[in-house]
Coordinates of N, CA and C and ligand atoms in Angstrom, one line a residue:
M747 N 103.3 89.8 88.3 CA 102.0 89.8 89.0 C 102.2 89.5 90.5
A748 N 101.7 90.4 91.3 CA 101.8 90.2 92.8 C 101.0 88.9 93.2
K749 N 101.3 88.4 94.4 CA 100.6 87.2 94.9 C 100.2 87.5 96.4
I750 N 99.2 86.8 96.8 CA 98.8 86.8 98.2 C 99.2 85.5 98.8
L751 N 99.7 85.5 100.0 CA 99.9 84.3 100.8 C 99.0 84.3 102.0
M752 N 98.2 83.3 102.2 CA 97.4 83.3 103.4 C 97.3 81.9 104.1
D753 N 97.4 81.9 105.4 CA 97.3 80.6 106.1 C 96.0 80.5 106.8
R754 N 95.8 79.3 107.5 CA 94.5 79.0 108.1 C 94.2 79.9 109.3
Q755 N 95.2 80.6 109.8 CA 95.0 81.5 110.9 C 94.7 82.9 110.4
G756 N 94.7 83.1 109.1 CA 94.3 84.3 108.5 C 95.5 85.3 108.3
S757 N 96.8 84.8 108.7 CA 97.9 85.6 108.4 C 98.1 85.8 106.9
K758 N 98.3 87.0 106.5 CA 98.3 87.3 105.1 C 99.4 88.2 104.7
F759 N 100.0 87.9 103.5 CA 101.1 88.7 103.0 C 100.9 89.0 101.6
L760 N 101.3 90.2 101.2 CA 101.3 90.6 99.7 C 102.7 90.5 99.2
V761 N 102.9 89.6 98.3 CA 104.3 89.5 97.7 C 104.3 90.3 96.4
R762 N 104.9 91.5 96.5 CA 104.9 92.4 95.3 C 105.8 91.8 94.2
D763 N 106.9 91.1 94.5 CA 107.8 90.6 93.5 C 108.0 89.1 93.7
P764 N 107.2 88.3 93.1 CA 107.3 86.8 93.3 C 108.6 86.3 92.7
G765 N 109.4 87.2 92.0 CA 110.7 86.8 91.4 C 111.8 86.7 92.4
S766 N 111.5 87.0 93.7 CA 112.6 87.0 94.7 C 112.0 86.1 95.9
D767 N 113.0 85.6 96.7 CA 112.5 84.9 98.0 C 111.8 85.9 98.8
F768 N 110.9 85.5 99.7 CA 110.0 86.4 100.5 C 110.1 86.0 101.9
H769 N 110.6 86.9 102.7 CA 110.8 86.7 104.2 C 109.7 87.1 105.0
T770 N 109.3 86.3 106.0 CA 108.2 86.7 107.0 C 108.7 86.3 108.4
K771 N 107.9 86.6 109.3 CA 108.2 86.2 110.7 C 108.0 84.7 110.9
F772 N 107.4 84.0 110.0 CA 107.2 82.6 110.1 C 108.3 81.8 109.3
G773 N 109.3 82.5 108.8 CA 110.3 81.9 108.0 C 110.2 82.4 106.5
F774 N 111.0 81.9 105.6 CA 110.9 82.4 104.2 C 110.4 81.5 103.2
F775 N 109.9 82.0 102.1 CA 109.4 81.3 100.9 C 110.4 81.4 99.8
K776 N 110.7 80.3 99.2 CA 111.6 80.3 98.0 C 110.9 80.8 96.8
K777 N 111.6 81.6 95.9 CA 110.9 82.2 94.8 C 110.3 81.1 93.9
E778 N 110.9 79.9 93.8 CA 110.3 78.9 92.9 C 108.9 78.6 93.3
G779 N 108.6 78.5 94.6 CA 107.2 78.2 95.1 C 106.3 79.4 94.8
L780 N 106.8 80.6 94.9 CA 106.0 81.8 94.7 C 105.5 82.0 93.3
K781 N 106.1 81.3 92.4 CA 105.7 81.5 91.0 C 104.4 80.7 90.7
A782 N 104.1 79.8 91.5 CA 102.8 79.0 91.3 C 101.7 80.0 91.2
K783 N 100.7 79.7 90.3 CA 99.5 80.5 90.2 C 98.7 80.4 91.4
K784 N 98.5 79.1 91.8 CA 97.7 78.8 93.0 C 98.3 77.5 93.6
G785 N 97.7 77.2 94.8 CA 98.2 76.0 95.5 C 98.8 76.3 96.8
K786 N 99.4 75.3 97.4 CA 100.0 75.5 98.8 C 101.5 75.4 98.8
I787 N 102.1 76.3 99.5 CA 103.6 76.3 99.7 C 103.9 76.4 101.2
K788 N 105.1 76.0 101.5 CA 105.6 76.0 102.9 C 106.8 76.9 103.0
T789 N 106.9 77.5 104.2 CA 108.1 78.3 104.5 C 109.2 77.3 104.8
N790 N 110.5 77.8 105.0 CA 111.6 76.9 105.3 C 111.4 76.3 106.7
T791 N 110.5 76.9 107.5 CA 110.2 76.3 108.9 C 109.0 75.4 108.8
G792 N 108.4 75.2 107.7 CA 107.3 74.2 107.5 C 105.9 74.8 107.7
R793 N 105.7 76.1 107.8 CA 104.4 76.6 107.9 C 103.7 76.7 106.6
E794 N 102.5 76.3 106.4 CA 101.9 76.2 105.1 C 101.0 77.4 104.8
F795 N 101.1 77.9 103.6 CA 100.3 79.0 103.1 C 99.7 78.7 101.8
S796 N 98.5 79.2 101.5 CA 98.0 79.1 100.1 C 98.5 80.3 99.3
V797 N 98.7 80.1 98.1 CA 99.1 81.2 97.2 C 97.9 81.5 96.3
F798 N 97.5 82.8 96.1 CA 96.5 83.2 95.1 C 96.8 84.6 94.6
E799 N 96.0 84.9 93.5 CA 96.2 86.2 93.0 C 95.4 87.2 93.8
P800 N 95.9 88.4 94.0 CA 95.2 89.4 94.8 C 93.9 89.9 94.2
S801 N 92.9 90.0 95.0 CA 91.7 90.6 94.5 C 91.8 92.1 94.9
F802 N 90.8 92.9 94.4 CA 90.9 94.4 94.6 C 91.1 94.7 96.1
I803 N 90.4 94.0 97.0 CA 90.4 94.4 98.4 C 91.8 94.1 99.0
D804 N 92.4 93.0 98.5 CA 93.8 92.7 99.0 C 94.7 93.9 98.7
L805 N 94.6 94.4 97.5 CA 95.5 95.5 97.1 C 95.1 96.8 97.8
Y806 N 93.8 97.0 97.8 CA 93.3 98.2 98.4 C 93.8 98.4 99.9
R807 N 93.8 97.3 100.6 CA 94.3 97.4 102.0 C 95.7 97.8 102.1
K808 N 96.5 97.8 101.0 CA 97.9 98.1 101.0 C 98.2 99.4 100.4
I809 N 97.2 100.2 100.1 CA 97.5 101.5 99.4 C 98.3 102.4 100.3
K810 N 99.0 103.4 99.7 CA 99.8 104.3 100.5 C 98.9 105.4 101.1
R811 N 99.2 105.7 102.3 CA 98.3 106.7 103.0 C 99.1 108.0 103.3
G812 N 98.5 109.1 102.8 CA 99.1 110.4 103.2 C 98.1 111.0 104.2
A813 N 97.0 111.5 103.7 CA 95.9 112.0 104.5 C 95.2 110.8 105.2
Q814 N 94.6 111.0 106.3 CA 93.8 110.0 107.0 C 92.7 109.5 106.0
I815 N 92.6 108.2 105.9 CA 91.6 107.6 104.9 C 90.3 107.3 105.6
I816 N 89.3 107.3 104.8 CA 87.9 106.9 105.3 C 87.9 105.4 105.6
P817 N 87.4 104.9 106.7 CA 87.4 103.5 107.0 C 86.4 102.7 106.1
L818 N 86.6 101.4 105.9 CA 85.8 100.6 105.1 C 84.3 100.6 105.6
K819 N 84.2 100.6 106.9 CA 82.8 100.5 107.5 C 82.0 101.7 107.0
D820 N 82.6 102.9 106.8 CA 81.9 104.0 106.4 C 81.6 104.0 104.9
I821 N 82.6 103.5 104.1 CA 82.4 103.3 102.7 C 81.2 102.4 102.4
G822 N 81.1 101.4 103.3 CA 80.0 100.4 103.2 C 78.6 101.2 103.2
L823 N 78.4 102.1 104.1 CA 77.1 102.8 104.1 C 77.0 103.7 102.9
I824 N 78.0 104.3 102.4 CA 77.9 105.2 101.2 C 77.4 104.4 100.1
V825 N 78.0 103.2 99.9 CA 77.7 102.3 98.8 C 76.2 101.8 98.9
S826 N 75.9 101.4 100.1 CA 74.5 100.8 100.2 C 73.4 101.9 100.1
E827 N 73.6 103.1 100.7 CA 72.6 104.1 100.7 C 72.4 104.8 99.3
T828 N 73.5 104.8 98.5 CA 73.4 105.5 97.3 C 73.2 104.5 96.1
G829 N 73.4 103.3 96.3 CA 73.3 102.3 95.2 C 74.2 102.6 94.1
V830 N 75.3 103.2 94.3 CA 76.3 103.5 93.3 C 76.7 102.2 92.5
N831 N 76.8 102.3 91.2 CA 76.9 101.1 90.4 C 77.7 101.4 89.1
N832 N 77.8 100.4 88.2 CA 78.6 100.6 87.0 C 78.1 101.6 86.0
K833 N 77.0 102.2 86.3 CA 76.5 103.3 85.4 C 76.7 104.7 86.0
S834 N 77.3 104.7 87.2 CA 77.3 106.0 88.0 C 78.5 106.8 87.6
K835 N 78.2 108.2 87.5 CA 79.3 109.2 87.4 C 79.5 109.8 88.8
V836 N 80.7 109.7 89.3 CA 81.0 110.2 90.7 C 82.0 111.3 90.7
V837 N 81.8 112.3 91.5 CA 82.8 113.3 91.8 C 83.1 113.3 93.3
D838 N 84.4 113.4 93.7 CA 84.8 113.2 95.1 C 85.8 114.3 95.4
A839 N 85.8 114.8 96.7 CA 86.8 115.8 97.1 C 86.8 115.8 98.6
G840 N 88.0 116.1 99.3 CA 89.3 116.1 98.6 C 89.8 114.6 98.5
A841 N 90.6 114.5 97.5 CA 91.1 113.1 97.2 C 91.9 112.5 98.4
G842 N 92.7 113.4 99.1 CA 93.5 112.9 100.2 C 94.5 111.8 99.8
S843 N 94.3 110.6 100.3 CA 95.1 109.5 99.8 C 94.4 108.8 98.6
G844 N 93.2 109.2 98.3 CA 92.5 108.6 97.2 C 91.7 107.3 97.6
A845 N 91.6 107.1 98.8 CA 91.0 105.8 99.3 C 89.6 105.7 98.8
L846 N 88.8 106.7 99.2 CA 87.4 106.6 98.9 C 87.2 106.7 97.3
A847 N 87.9 107.6 96.7 CA 87.8 107.7 95.2 C 88.2 106.4 94.5
C848 N 89.2 105.7 95.0 CA 89.6 104.4 94.3 C 88.6 103.3 94.6
F849 N 88.1 103.3 95.8 CA 87.1 102.3 96.2 C 85.8 102.5 95.3
L850 N 85.4 103.7 95.1 CA 84.3 104.0 94.3 C 84.5 103.7 92.8
A851 N 85.8 104.0 92.4 CA 86.1 103.7 91.0 C 86.0 102.2 90.6
N852 N 86.2 101.4 91.6 CA 86.1 100.0 91.4 C 84.6 99.5 91.2
I853 N 83.7 100.4 91.6 CA 82.3 100.1 91.5 C 81.6 100.9 90.4
A854 N 82.0 102.2 90.3 CA 81.3 103.1 89.4 C 81.8 103.1 88.0
K855 N 81.1 103.8 87.1 CA 81.5 104.0 85.7 C 82.8 104.9 85.6
E856 N 82.7 106.0 86.3 CA 83.8 106.9 86.3 C 83.9 107.8 87.6
V857 N 85.1 108.1 88.0 CA 85.2 109.0 89.2 C 86.2 110.1 88.9
V858 N 85.8 111.3 89.3 CA 86.8 112.4 89.2 C 87.0 112.9 90.6
T859 N 88.2 113.0 91.1 CA 88.5 113.5 92.4 C 89.3 114.7 92.4
Y860 N 88.9 115.7 93.3 CA 89.5 117.0 93.3 C 90.4 117.1 94.6
E861 N 91.6 117.7 94.4 CA 92.6 117.8 95.5 C 93.4 119.0 95.3
L862 N 93.6 119.7 96.4 CA 94.4 121.0 96.4 C 95.9 120.7 96.5
R863 N 96.3 119.7 97.3 CA 97.7 119.5 97.6 C 98.4 118.6 96.6
E864 N 99.5 119.2 96.0 CA 100.2 118.4 95.0 C 100.9 117.2 95.6
D865 N 101.3 117.3 96.8 CA 102.0 116.1 97.4 C 101.0 114.9 97.6
F866 N 99.7 115.2 97.9 CA 98.7 114.2 98.0 C 98.4 113.6 96.6
I867 N 98.4 114.5 95.6 CA 98.1 114.1 94.2 C 99.1 113.0 93.8
K868 N 100.3 113.2 94.2 CA 101.3 112.2 93.8 C 101.0 110.8 94.4
I869 N 100.6 110.9 95.7 CA 100.2 109.6 96.4 C 99.0 109.0 95.7
V870 N 98.0 109.8 95.4 CA 96.8 109.2 94.7 C 97.2 108.6 93.4
E871 N 98.0 109.3 92.6 CA 98.4 108.7 91.3 C 99.1 107.4 91.5
G872 N 99.9 107.3 92.5 CA 100.6 106.0 92.8 C 99.6 104.9 93.1
N873 N 98.6 105.3 93.9 CA 97.6 104.3 94.4 C 96.7 103.8 93.2
I874 N 96.4 104.8 92.3 CA 95.6 104.4 91.1 C 96.3 103.4 90.2
K875 N 97.6 103.7 90.1 CA 98.4 102.8 89.3 C 98.5 101.4 90.0
F876 N 98.8 101.4 91.2 CA 98.9 100.2 92.0 C 97.6 99.3 91.9
L877 N 96.5 100.0 91.9 CA 95.2 99.3 91.8 C 94.7 99.0 90.4
S878 N 95.5 99.4 89.4 CA 95.2 99.3 87.9 C 93.8 99.9 87.6
L879 N 93.5 101.0 88.1 CA 92.2 101.6 87.8 C 92.3 102.5 86.6
K880 N 91.4 102.4 85.7 CA 91.5 103.2 84.4 C 90.4 104.3 84.3
N881 N 89.5 104.3 85.3 CA 88.3 105.1 85.1 C 88.3 106.2 86.2
I882 N 89.4 106.7 86.6 CA 89.5 107.7 87.6 C 90.5 108.8 87.2
K883 N 90.0 110.1 87.4 CA 90.9 111.2 87.1 C 91.1 112.1 88.4
I884 N 92.2 112.7 88.5 CA 92.5 113.6 89.6 C 92.6 115.0 89.1
K885 N 92.0 116.0 89.7 CA 92.1 117.4 89.3 C 92.7 118.2 90.5
N886 N 93.7 118.9 90.1 CA 94.4 119.8 91.1 C 93.6 121.1 91.2
E887 N 92.4 121.0 91.7 CA 91.5 122.2 91.7 C 90.8 122.3 93.1
D888 N 90.3 123.5 93.4 CA 89.6 123.7 94.6 C 88.1 123.5 94.3
I889 N 87.5 122.5 95.0 CA 86.1 122.1 94.6 C 85.2 123.2 95.1
Y890 N 85.6 124.1 96.0 CA 84.7 125.2 96.4 C 84.5 126.1 95.2
N891 N 85.4 126.1 94.2 CA 85.3 127.0 93.1 C 84.4 126.5 92.0
G892 N 84.0 125.2 92.1 CA 83.1 124.7 91.0 C 83.5 123.3 90.7
I893 N 82.6 122.5 90.0 CA 82.8 121.2 89.5 C 82.6 121.2 88.0
D894 N 83.5 120.8 87.2 CA 83.4 120.9 85.8 C 82.3 119.8 85.3
E895 N 82.3 118.7 85.9 CA 81.5 117.6 85.5 C 80.0 117.9 85.7
K896 N 79.1 117.5 84.8 CA 77.7 117.8 84.9 C 77.0 116.4 84.9
N897 N 75.7 116.5 85.3 CA 74.8 115.3 85.3 C 75.4 114.1 86.1
V898 N 76.0 114.5 87.3 CA 76.7 113.5 88.1 C 75.7 112.8 89.0
D899 N 75.9 111.5 89.3 CA 75.0 110.7 90.1 C 75.3 110.8 91.6
L900 N 76.6 111.0 91.9 CA 77.0 111.0 93.3 C 78.2 112.0 93.5
V901 N 78.1 112.9 94.5 CA 79.2 113.7 94.9 C 79.5 113.3 96.4
T902 N 80.8 113.0 96.6 CA 81.2 112.6 98.0 C 82.2 113.7 98.5
L903 N 82.0 114.2 99.7 CA 82.8 115.3 100.2 C 83.5 114.8 101.5
D904 N 84.8 114.9 101.6 CA 85.5 114.7 102.8 C 86.5 115.9 103.0
L905 N 85.9 117.0 103.5 CA 86.6 118.3 103.5 C 86.3 119.0 104.8
P906 N 87.2 119.9 105.2 CA 87.0 120.6 106.4 C 85.7 121.5 106.5
E907 N 85.4 122.0 105.3 CA 84.2 122.9 105.3 C 83.2 122.5 104.1
P908 N 82.6 121.4 104.3 CA 81.8 120.9 103.1 C 80.7 121.8 102.7
W909 N 80.2 122.6 103.5 CA 79.1 123.5 103.1 C 79.6 124.5 102.1
K910 N 80.9 124.7 102.0 CA 81.4 125.6 100.9 C 81.4 125.0 99.5
A911 N 81.1 123.7 99.5 CA 81.1 123.0 98.2 C 79.6 122.8 97.7
L912 N 78.7 123.4 98.4 CA 77.3 123.1 98.1 C 76.9 123.7 96.7
K913 N 77.3 124.9 96.4 CA 77.0 125.5 95.1 C 77.5 124.7 94.0
S914 N 78.8 124.2 94.2 CA 79.4 123.4 93.1 C 78.6 122.1 93.0
A915 N 78.3 121.4 94.1 CA 77.6 120.1 94.0 C 76.2 120.3 93.4
E916 N 75.5 121.4 93.7 CA 74.2 121.7 93.2 C 74.2 121.7 91.7
K917 N 75.2 122.4 91.1 CA 75.2 122.6 89.7 C 75.6 121.3 89.0
S918 N 76.4 120.5 89.7 CA 77.0 119.3 89.0 C 76.1 118.1 89.1
L919 N 75.3 118.0 90.2 CA 74.4 116.8 90.4 C 73.2 116.7 89.4
K920 N 72.8 115.6 89.0 CA 71.6 115.5 88.3 C 70.4 115.4 89.3
A921 N 69.2 115.6 88.8 CA 68.1 115.5 89.8 C 68.0 114.1 90.3
G922 N 67.9 113.9 91.6 CA 67.9 112.6 92.2 C 69.2 112.1 92.6
G923 N 70.3 112.8 92.1 CA 71.6 112.4 92.5 C 71.9 112.6 94.0
F924 N 72.9 111.9 94.5 CA 73.2 112.0 95.9 C 74.4 112.8 96.2
L925 N 74.3 113.5 97.4 CA 75.5 114.2 97.9 C 75.7 113.6 99.3
V926 N 77.0 113.2 99.5 CA 77.3 112.5 100.8 C 78.5 113.3 101.4
S927 N 78.3 113.7 102.7 CA 79.4 114.4 103.3 C 79.9 113.7 104.5
Y928 N 81.2 113.5 104.7 CA 81.8 112.8 105.8 C 82.6 113.7 106.6
S929 N 82.2 113.9 107.9 CA 82.9 114.8 108.8 C 83.2 114.2 110.1
P930 N 84.3 114.5 110.7 CA 84.6 113.9 112.0 C 83.9 114.6 113.2
T931 N 83.5 115.8 113.0 CA 82.9 116.5 114.2 C 81.5 117.0 114.0
I932 N 80.8 117.2 115.1 CA 79.4 117.6 115.0 C 79.2 119.0 114.6
P933 N 80.0 120.0 115.0 CA 79.8 121.4 114.4 C 79.9 121.4 112.9
Q934 N 80.7 120.5 112.3 CA 80.7 120.4 110.8 C 79.4 119.9 110.3
V935 N 78.9 118.9 110.9 CA 77.6 118.3 110.5 C 76.5 119.4 110.6
M936 N 76.5 120.1 111.7 CA 75.5 121.2 111.9 C 75.5 122.2 110.9
D937 N 76.7 122.7 110.6 CA 76.8 123.8 109.6 C 76.4 123.3 108.2
F938 N 76.8 122.0 107.9 CA 76.5 121.4 106.6 C 75.0 121.3 106.4
V939 N 74.4 120.6 107.4 CA 72.9 120.3 107.3 C 72.1 121.6 107.3
N940 N 72.5 122.6 108.2 CA 71.8 123.9 108.2 C 71.8 124.6 106.8
E941 N 72.9 124.5 106.1 CA 73.0 125.1 104.8 C 72.2 124.3 103.8
I942 N 72.2 123.0 103.9 CA 71.4 122.2 103.0 C 69.9 122.6 103.2
R943 N 69.4 122.8 104.4 CA 68.0 123.1 104.7 C 67.6 124.4 104.1
K944 N 68.6 125.3 103.9 CA 68.3 126.6 103.3 C 68.1 126.5 101.8
N945 N 68.5 125.4 101.2 CA 68.6 125.3 99.7 C 67.4 124.5 99.2
E946 N 66.6 125.1 98.4 CA 65.3 124.4 98.0 C 65.6 123.3 96.9
N947 N 66.8 123.2 96.4 CA 67.2 122.2 95.4 C 67.8 120.9 96.1
F948 N 67.8 120.9 97.4 CA 68.3 119.8 98.1 C 67.3 119.2 99.1
A949 N 67.2 117.9 99.2 CA 66.4 117.2 100.3 C 67.4 116.6 101.2
Y950 N 67.3 116.9 102.5 CA 68.1 116.3 103.5 C 67.6 114.9 103.9
I951 N 68.4 113.9 103.8 CA 67.9 112.5 104.1 C 68.2 112.2 105.6
K952 N 69.5 112.1 105.9 CA 69.8 111.6 107.3 C 71.3 111.8 107.6
T953 N 71.7 111.8 108.8 CA 73.1 111.7 109.3 C 73.2 110.5 110.1
S954 N 74.3 109.7 109.9 CA 74.5 108.4 110.6 C 75.9 108.3 111.0
E955 N 76.2 107.5 112.0 CA 77.5 107.1 112.4 C 77.5 105.6 112.4
I956 N 78.5 105.0 111.9 CA 78.6 103.5 111.8 C 79.6 103.1 112.9
I957 N 79.1 102.3 113.9 CA 80.0 101.7 114.9 C 80.2 100.2 114.6
E958 N 81.4 99.8 114.3 CA 81.6 98.4 114.0 C 82.3 97.8 115.2
R959 N 81.8 96.7 115.7 CA 82.4 96.0 116.9 C 82.8 94.6 116.5
E960 N 84.1 94.4 116.4 CA 84.6 93.1 116.0 C 84.7 92.2 117.2
W961 N 84.5 90.9 117.0 CA 84.5 90.0 118.1 C 85.6 89.0 118.0
E962 N 86.1 88.6 119.1 CA 87.1 87.4 119.1 C 86.3 86.2 119.3
V963 N 86.6 85.2 118.5 CA 85.9 83.9 118.6 C 87.0 82.8 118.7
E964 N 87.3 82.4 120.0 CA 88.3 81.4 120.2 C 87.8 80.3 121.1
E965 N 87.4 79.2 120.6 CA 86.8 78.1 121.4 C 85.6 78.8 122.1
R966 N 85.5 78.7 123.4 CA 84.4 79.3 124.1 C 84.7 80.7 124.7
K967 N 85.9 81.2 124.3 CA 86.2 82.5 124.7 C 85.7 83.4 123.5
V968 N 84.5 83.9 123.7 CA 83.8 84.7 122.6 C 83.4 86.0 123.2
R969 N 84.1 87.1 122.7 CA 83.8 88.4 123.3 C 84.3 89.5 122.4
P970 N 83.8 90.7 122.6 CA 84.2 91.8 121.8 C 85.7 92.0 121.9
R971 N 86.4 92.3 120.8 CA 87.8 92.6 120.8 C 88.1 93.8 121.7
S972 N 89.1 93.7 122.5 CA 89.3 94.8 123.5 C 89.7 96.0 122.8
Q973 N 90.5 95.9 121.7 CA 90.9 97.1 121.0 C 90.0 97.3 119.8
A974 N 89.1 98.3 120.0 CA 88.2 98.5 118.9 C 88.6 99.8 118.1
I975 N 88.2 100.0 116.9 CA 88.4 101.2 116.2 C 87.6 102.3 116.9
G976 N 88.3 103.4 117.1 CA 87.6 104.5 117.8 C 86.7 105.2 116.8
H977 N 86.4 106.5 117.1 CA 85.5 107.3 116.3 C 86.2 107.6 115.0
S978 N 85.4 107.6 113.9 CA 85.9 108.0 112.6 C 85.2 109.3 112.2
G979 N 83.9 109.2 111.7 CA 83.2 110.3 111.3 C 81.7 110.1 111.1
F980 N 81.0 111.2 110.8 CA 79.5 111.1 110.6 C 79.3 111.3 109.1
L981 N 78.3 110.5 108.6 CA 77.9 110.6 107.2 C 76.6 111.3 107.1
S982 N 76.5 112.3 106.3 CA 75.3 113.0 106.0 C 74.9 112.8 104.6
F983 N 73.6 112.4 104.4 CA 73.1 112.0 103.1 C 72.1 113.0 102.6
V984 N 72.2 113.5 101.4 CA 71.4 114.5 100.8 C 71.0 114.1 99.4
R985 N 69.9 114.5 98.9 CA 69.6 114.3 97.4 C 69.3 115.6 96.7
K986 N 69.7 115.7 95.5 CA 69.4 116.9 94.7 C 68.0 116.7 94.2
I987 N 67.1 117.7 94.3 CA 65.7 117.5 93.8 C 65.4 118.6 92.8
Ligands
SAH21 N1 88.5 110.8 101.6 C1 89.9 110.8 101.4 C2 90.6 111.6 102.5 C3 90.3 113.1 102.4 S1 91.3 114.1 103.5 C4 90.4 109.3 101.5 O1 89.6 108.4 101.8 O2 91.6 109.1 101.2 C5 90.8 115.7 103.0 C6 91.5 116.2 101.8 O3 90.8 117.3 101.2 C7 92.9 116.8 102.0 O4 93.8 116.1 101.2 C8 92.9 118.2 101.6 O5 94.0 118.7 101.0 C9 91.7 118.2 100.6 N2 91.0 119.5 100.5 C10 90.7 120.4 101.4 N3 90.0 121.5 100.9 C11 89.8 121.2 99.6 C12 89.2 121.9 98.5 N4 88.6 123.0 98.7 N5 89.2 121.3 97.3 C13 89.8 120.1 97.0 N6 90.4 119.5 98.0 C14 90.5 120.0 99.3

């Protein structure tokens, strides 16, 4: 069972194999200490860390990345706007690294994610195993050709041409179900929303961009962090009616 080590400065390490000594830039931990379920242990140089079992988010932050993953700030809006929960059936495409699909699987009843590229499917399979998720399936299919799942509560799209998946999403979503499209550029948003507006079975809700600004808080030196995350993407929200 993997372990997390964290100190009071927030330095954090994932120890995948507590059966061996673990080396860090602060010195190393002996394997005897790492076996502890919880408590505090010190490196050979005397720096103290707490040991605890990883939670989902500790492991999620360490998943393997092939395709560019969707940032957590954007997942936050998808979760809050759709109210996705433990009764929800979700379809996602393309899987990419499986980041969004795995995050949603941790919340939803079941997730099916579509992906064209076999090399990415291997990465996603590895990430699913690493996160011990049991309610997620990957399909090596083109979502533009259709979605097998019916009566779906949420379809998430992170694709170059999301408007090509509208017919598939329309047939798969239940009435009241959500369609969310994530795109990095405005021409993609325009083409997607224009196609939505032509379809009488969809209601366009809104398009938003989430800008997260992290701050440094160090005594009285309190200011925005100089290196911020740049642009990620726009989120468009639609409901099937
Ligand atoms: N949201 C993902 C990243 C998606 S990257 C994450 O958080 O990890 C976009 C992916 O869509 C790429 O892997 C690409 O291969 C896949 N893709 C592109 N067109 C597709 C299609 N028509 N059907 C299924 N997958 C597709």
